[in-house]
Amino acid sequence: MSNIELIATSTFGLEAVVKRELLNLGYENLKVENGKVTYTCNEEGIANSNLWLRTADRVLLKIGEFRAESFEELFQGTKSLPWEEWITEDGEFTVNGKSVKSKLFSISDCQAIVKKAIVERLKIKYNTDWFKETGAKFTVQVSLLNDIATLTIDTSGVGLHKRGYRQDAVEAPIKETLAAAMIQLSYWDKNRVLLDPFCGSGTIPIEAALIGKNIAPGLNRKFVSENWPRVGEEIYKKARVEAYRAIDNDVELKIYASDIDKDAINLAKENSIEAGVDDCINFKAISLRPINIKEKYGIIICNPPYGQRLGEKQEIRKLYRKMGNIFGDLKTWSKYVITSEKAFESEYGAKADRKRKLFNGRIEVNYYQYFGPRPDRREK
């Protein structure tokens, strides 16, 4: 099978995490840019990327890239690309667009021109003037950055953060992709205890359990490229069989999750059942209190309330001071906290060992990392 160029898109700040995931999947010659990682693979790589990437937003098939400073250049450049290699004669395709720092700034005009150019190309290749558009669906994206047009087709469909296990969510949930990134940016591994004392609907502990058991995050959902003749159901079926075989059912995980909201805990339990990891997580409906877990080298990863509304600020800061007092007693534990509160460190009472700027949806947040000592090998 031929080499194909793919783009794994990501939230700002997570590009290095996506790169590491791709390296672990066996892909090389990676090109990292803002919000994306480009790499080459074959058709099987489309299925494996969608099934296994935990922190990427989407997997895009790169059709071509060229300079376009006029609508004519955009039309001719688009028309010259081999769309017929992917879009079938009965294929239904739409065009999305975005433009940043480019002369062609009208998104609607760019979308219309790209659509027309693709149709003209397909008319010639399929020797027809009319298309049924009753077949597989294709979403084309034209992305203009500094007058460079990048043309892609989305292979994922619904965003990769939609794992299929979260039936409902509490207010202000954290995206699954960000939760997975928080875990991968921590020192947690399947042999260490993990605690989330603000678990909400359970996203962080569930993502940790999926990582600990080596369950592919996309195993319980469908992808739009499964219906493409060039990729197809057989390639995805093979990839899923291999993913099922890779699950570690023997691992014994020690994951604890709590929240003051009983309804949230009930929802988290339901979500963990949907994800197939309910036997790995100990859920409890309790308020924040001193940690009564005996393991010496634990990990706390949490997404506490941010207090976006003005009236909540005082309560949130009081909560952060309480966190500092309780977490501070765990001298040998590592703690990881994500919040948009700029004064978090002063309220918590300690400067983070490392601070990483990220985005939770459209909210700018910081990931505060407090490192405990490495576990003693003899004690492990």
XYZ file of C-alpha atoms in Angstrom:
380
model
C 0.000 0.000 0.000
C 1.158 3.501 -0.822
C 2.526 6.161 1.503
C -0.138 8.559 2.721
C 0.422 11.865 4.486
C -1.686 12.426 7.586
C -2.082 15.350 9.969
C -2.970 14.731 13.610
C -4.420 17.998 14.897
C -4.200 18.957 18.553
C -5.064 21.617 21.095
C -2.360 24.247 21.606
C 0.335 22.950 23.933
C -0.272 19.243 23.313
C 1.720 18.852 20.081
C 4.659 17.175 21.867
C 2.306 14.697 23.546
C 0.721 13.774 20.199
C 4.200 13.377 18.714
C 5.193 10.978 21.489
C 2.045 8.934 20.909
C 2.799 8.686 17.181
C 6.379 7.610 17.890
C 5.051 4.905 20.217
C 2.753 3.738 17.399
C 5.823 3.291 15.215
C 5.586 6.348 12.953
C 8.731 8.283 12.092
C 9.777 11.445 10.221
C 7.287 13.531 12.165
C 6.879 17.244 11.483
C 5.581 19.216 14.465
C 3.918 22.621 13.974
C 1.466 24.700 15.983
C -1.654 22.611 16.494
C -0.622 19.673 14.317
C 1.812 16.827 13.673
C 2.322 15.607 10.091
C 3.475 12.059 9.320
C 3.314 9.324 6.660
C 1.711 5.892 6.784
C -0.423 3.522 4.710
C -4.188 2.913 4.713
C -3.888 0.799 7.858
C -2.309 3.796 9.551
C -5.551 5.746 9.119
C -7.411 3.140 11.168
C -4.671 2.736 13.782
C -4.288 6.505 14.239
C -8.011 6.993 14.822
C -8.242 4.029 17.180
C -5.156 4.728 19.279
C -4.450 8.479 19.470
C -5.539 9.669 22.919
C -4.631 13.369 22.778
C -5.184 14.357 19.117
C -8.385 16.137 18.067
C -8.679 14.701 14.548
C -6.772 12.754 11.910
C -6.760 14.564 8.560
C -5.700 13.119 5.211
C -3.433 15.647 3.487
C -4.249 15.884 -0.235
C -1.925 18.757 -1.103
C -0.391 22.120 -0.244
C 0.450 25.139 -2.403
C 0.693 28.932 -2.401
C -2.567 30.735 -3.201
C -2.651 34.531 -3.229
C -5.591 34.767 -5.648
C -8.824 32.876 -6.202
C -7.506 31.660 -9.561
C -4.429 30.163 -7.890
C -6.660 28.512 -5.298
C -8.924 27.079 -8.014
C -6.125 25.757 -10.222
C -4.092 24.404 -7.303
C -7.123 22.549 -5.937
C -8.101 21.187 -9.362
C -4.595 19.760 -9.895
C -4.830 17.485 -6.825
C -5.813 13.769 -7.104
C -9.220 13.934 -5.447
C -10.494 10.910 -7.387
C -8.059 8.705 -5.463
C -10.283 9.183 -2.432
C -13.658 10.733 -3.311
C -15.853 8.187 -5.082
C -18.147 8.985 -8.018
C -21.186 8.784 -5.735
C -19.370 10.414 -2.785
C -21.028 13.217 -0.826
C -18.550 15.929 0.076
C -18.701 19.259 1.853
C -16.009 21.917 2.243
C -15.027 23.744 5.441
C -12.453 26.512 5.604
C -10.332 28.807 7.724
C -7.920 31.608 6.904
C -5.179 33.201 9.030
C -2.863 36.005 7.862
C -3.693 35.379 4.193
C -4.810 37.533 1.270
C -7.755 35.197 0.695
C -9.650 35.945 3.883
C -13.248 35.312 2.757
C -13.956 31.809 4.060
C -17.231 31.391 2.150
C -15.611 32.353 -1.157
C -12.682 29.978 -0.564
C -15.051 27.128 0.267
C -17.105 27.741 -2.898
C -14.016 27.877 -5.110
C -12.538 24.683 -3.650
C -15.884 22.894 -4.063
C -16.128 23.994 -7.698
C -12.525 22.980 -8.431
C -13.004 19.498 -6.970
C -16.229 19.008 -8.933
C -14.488 20.055 -12.170
C -11.674 17.586 -11.452
C -14.097 14.741 -10.722
C -16.193 15.509 -13.838
C -13.136 14.871 -16.004
C -11.937 11.784 -14.117
C -15.370 10.123 -13.918
C -16.540 11.387 -17.328
C -19.840 12.694 -16.003
C -21.635 16.004 -15.467
C -23.837 14.856 -12.600
C -23.050 13.180 -9.276
C -25.585 11.264 -7.174
C -23.846 12.024 -3.834
C -25.494 8.981 -2.229
C -22.271 7.235 -1.185
C -19.614 7.728 1.472
C -19.237 11.123 3.128
C -16.097 13.260 2.817
C -15.409 16.541 4.628
C -12.779 18.602 2.823
C -11.006 21.409 4.639
C -9.177 24.303 3.023
C -6.805 25.904 5.511
C -4.998 29.110 4.550
C -2.036 30.242 6.641
C 0.331 32.963 5.408
C -1.024 32.439 1.855
C -0.256 28.686 1.907
C -3.327 26.559 1.207
C -3.462 23.101 2.795
C -6.202 20.802 1.488
C -7.266 17.863 3.638
C -10.070 15.330 4.125
C -11.204 14.492 7.659
C -10.819 10.740 8.359
C -12.301 10.854 11.879
C -15.794 12.298 11.550
C -16.824 13.209 15.094
C -13.832 14.585 17.048
C -11.539 12.027 18.688
C -12.432 13.259 22.175
C -15.790 11.545 21.665
C -14.773 8.118 22.961
C -18.333 6.838 23.232
C -18.377 6.183 26.985
C -19.542 9.578 28.268
C -23.317 9.336 28.030
C -23.807 12.607 29.859
C -21.644 15.093 31.696
C -21.732 17.426 34.651
C -21.324 21.158 34.201
C -17.902 22.235 32.808
C -16.523 18.770 31.968
C -12.940 18.347 30.852
C -12.374 16.978 27.340
C -11.229 13.374 27.178
C -8.213 14.307 25.053
C -7.031 16.875 27.607
C -7.568 14.450 30.486
C -5.457 11.843 28.687
C -2.754 14.458 28.093
C -2.716 15.436 31.792
C -2.086 11.804 32.701
C 0.633 11.362 30.093
C 2.323 14.577 31.265
C 2.437 13.238 34.825
C 4.645 10.614 36.491
C 1.729 8.198 36.849
C 2.040 4.661 35.558
C -0.103 1.552 36.034
C 1.911 0.473 39.097
C 1.198 3.635 41.104
C -1.918 4.759 42.928
C -3.882 7.624 41.353
C -6.416 9.897 43.026
C -8.791 12.474 41.531
C -10.683 14.225 44.377
C -12.756 16.357 41.955
C -13.656 13.664 39.433
C -17.008 15.031 38.217
C -18.298 12.614 35.563
C -15.104 10.577 35.838
C -13.117 11.614 32.779
C -9.626 11.693 34.354
C -9.846 8.351 36.213
C -11.515 6.667 33.219
C -8.805 7.896 30.835
C -6.169 6.669 33.312
C -7.807 3.248 33.440
C -7.901 3.080 29.625
C -4.178 3.884 29.563
C -3.404 1.447 32.381
C -5.237 -1.423 30.676
C -3.905 -0.411 27.230
C -7.411 -0.039 25.811
C -7.508 1.892 22.530
C -9.599 5.033 23.173
C -11.483 4.711 19.871
C -12.408 1.065 20.308
C -16.098 1.703 21.047
C -16.907 4.207 18.311
C -17.110 4.540 14.529
C -15.080 6.702 12.130
C -16.185 8.248 8.854
C -13.305 6.661 6.896
C -14.655 3.183 7.667
C -17.082 3.776 4.792
C -14.425 4.852 2.301
C -13.690 2.166 -0.308
C -9.941 2.801 -0.124
C -9.863 2.221 3.639
C -12.998 0.232 4.339
C -14.428 -1.941 7.064
C -11.925 -4.789 6.674
C -8.920 -2.617 7.564
C -10.755 -1.254 10.607
C -11.923 -4.742 11.582
C -8.332 -6.003 11.531
C -7.143 -2.973 13.546
C -9.868 -3.537 16.156
C -9.032 -7.233 16.519
C -5.389 -6.298 17.151
C -6.487 -3.625 19.639
C -8.623 -6.109 21.571
C -5.672 -8.499 21.750
C -3.489 -5.701 23.139
C -5.709 -5.088 26.188
C -4.033 -5.938 29.484
C -6.776 -7.649 31.474
C -4.386 -8.865 34.169
C -3.188 -5.492 35.400
C -4.388 -4.447 38.861
C -4.948 -0.711 38.889
C -5.297 1.408 42.021
C -7.404 4.372 40.932
C -9.507 6.366 43.390
C -12.028 9.054 42.409
C -14.294 11.212 44.541
C -16.572 14.220 44.273
C -18.889 16.093 46.614
C -21.736 15.715 44.061
C -23.505 12.337 44.471
C -25.184 12.673 41.059
C -21.798 13.228 39.447
C -20.428 10.081 41.105
C -23.391 8.025 39.893
C -22.808 9.378 36.399
C -19.082 8.630 36.637
C -19.854 5.035 37.589
C -22.136 4.672 34.571
C -19.474 6.154 32.295
C -16.838 3.774 33.658
C -19.145 0.834 32.883
C -19.569 2.090 29.313
C -15.780 2.379 29.019
C -15.275 -1.134 30.375
C -13.121 -0.018 33.317
C -15.596 0.003 36.213
C -13.602 -2.747 37.960
C -10.494 -0.507 38.021
C -11.827 2.603 39.786
C -13.007 3.118 43.368
C -15.622 5.914 43.293
C -16.836 7.696 46.414
C -19.173 10.664 47.025
C -17.297 12.754 49.607
C -16.078 16.317 50.015
C -12.376 17.185 49.962
C -10.778 15.842 53.136
C -7.414 14.479 54.365
C -6.319 11.609 52.123
C -6.597 8.217 53.803
C -4.676 6.098 51.294
C -1.761 4.071 52.616
C 0.434 3.947 49.487
C 3.548 6.077 49.977
C 4.163 7.249 46.406
C 0.797 8.311 45.019
C -0.277 10.669 42.248
C -3.052 13.271 42.412
C -4.389 14.547 39.080
C -7.393 16.838 39.246
C -9.499 19.488 37.578
C -10.980 21.480 40.502
C -13.653 24.179 40.029
C -12.318 27.349 38.358
C -14.771 29.927 39.650
C -15.365 31.720 36.344
C -18.244 33.745 37.785
C -17.331 36.705 40.001
C -19.326 35.592 43.034
C -17.526 32.251 43.149
C -13.995 33.627 43.411
C -13.790 33.754 47.207
C -15.142 30.231 47.621
C -12.749 28.891 44.994
C -9.730 30.531 46.625
C -10.785 29.088 49.979
C -10.950 25.659 48.299
C -7.446 26.088 46.849
C -6.066 26.953 50.304
C -7.697 23.801 51.652
C -6.119 21.793 48.814
C -2.724 23.220 49.717
C -3.102 22.161 53.351
C -4.313 18.643 52.540
C -2.039 17.933 49.567
C 0.925 19.488 51.377
C 0.811 16.735 53.993
C 1.473 14.150 51.259
C 5.219 14.787 51.072
C 6.019 11.781 48.896
C 3.102 12.221 46.468
C 3.158 14.124 43.168
C 0.271 16.526 42.518
C -1.055 17.846 39.215
C -3.742 20.534 39.098
C -5.310 22.264 36.083
C -7.091 25.602 36.572
C -7.646 28.982 34.965
C -7.093 30.803 38.280
C -3.977 32.957 37.849
C -3.445 33.247 41.598
C -3.561 29.482 42.176
C 0.012 29.116 43.458
C -0.345 31.875 46.044
C -3.676 30.480 47.281
C -2.390 26.885 47.253
C 0.666 28.028 49.183
C 3.457 26.632 47.019
C 5.102 27.430 43.704
C 4.779 24.648 41.150
C 7.857 22.747 40.012
C 6.570 23.173 36.487
C 3.704 25.110 34.909
C 2.357 24.363 31.439
C -0.048 26.601 29.497
C -2.951 24.647 27.944
C -6.566 25.172 26.849
C -9.656 23.479 28.269
C -12.034 24.155 25.403
C -11.662 27.902 24.889
C -10.575 28.562 28.458
C -6.872 29.278 28.931
C -5.585 27.204 31.821
C -2.309 26.302 33.502
C -1.279 22.779 34.431
C 0.523 23.071 37.777
C 2.899 20.189 38.483
C 4.311 19.447 41.948
C 6.809 16.589 41.871
C 7.273 14.190 44.755
C 10.409 12.051 45.164
C 10.997 9.040 42.938
C 9.739 5.801 44.528
C 12.445 3.801 46.293
C 13.040 0.627 44.250
C 13.187 -1.512 47.388
C 9.851 -0.150 48.600
C 8.293 -0.730 45.155
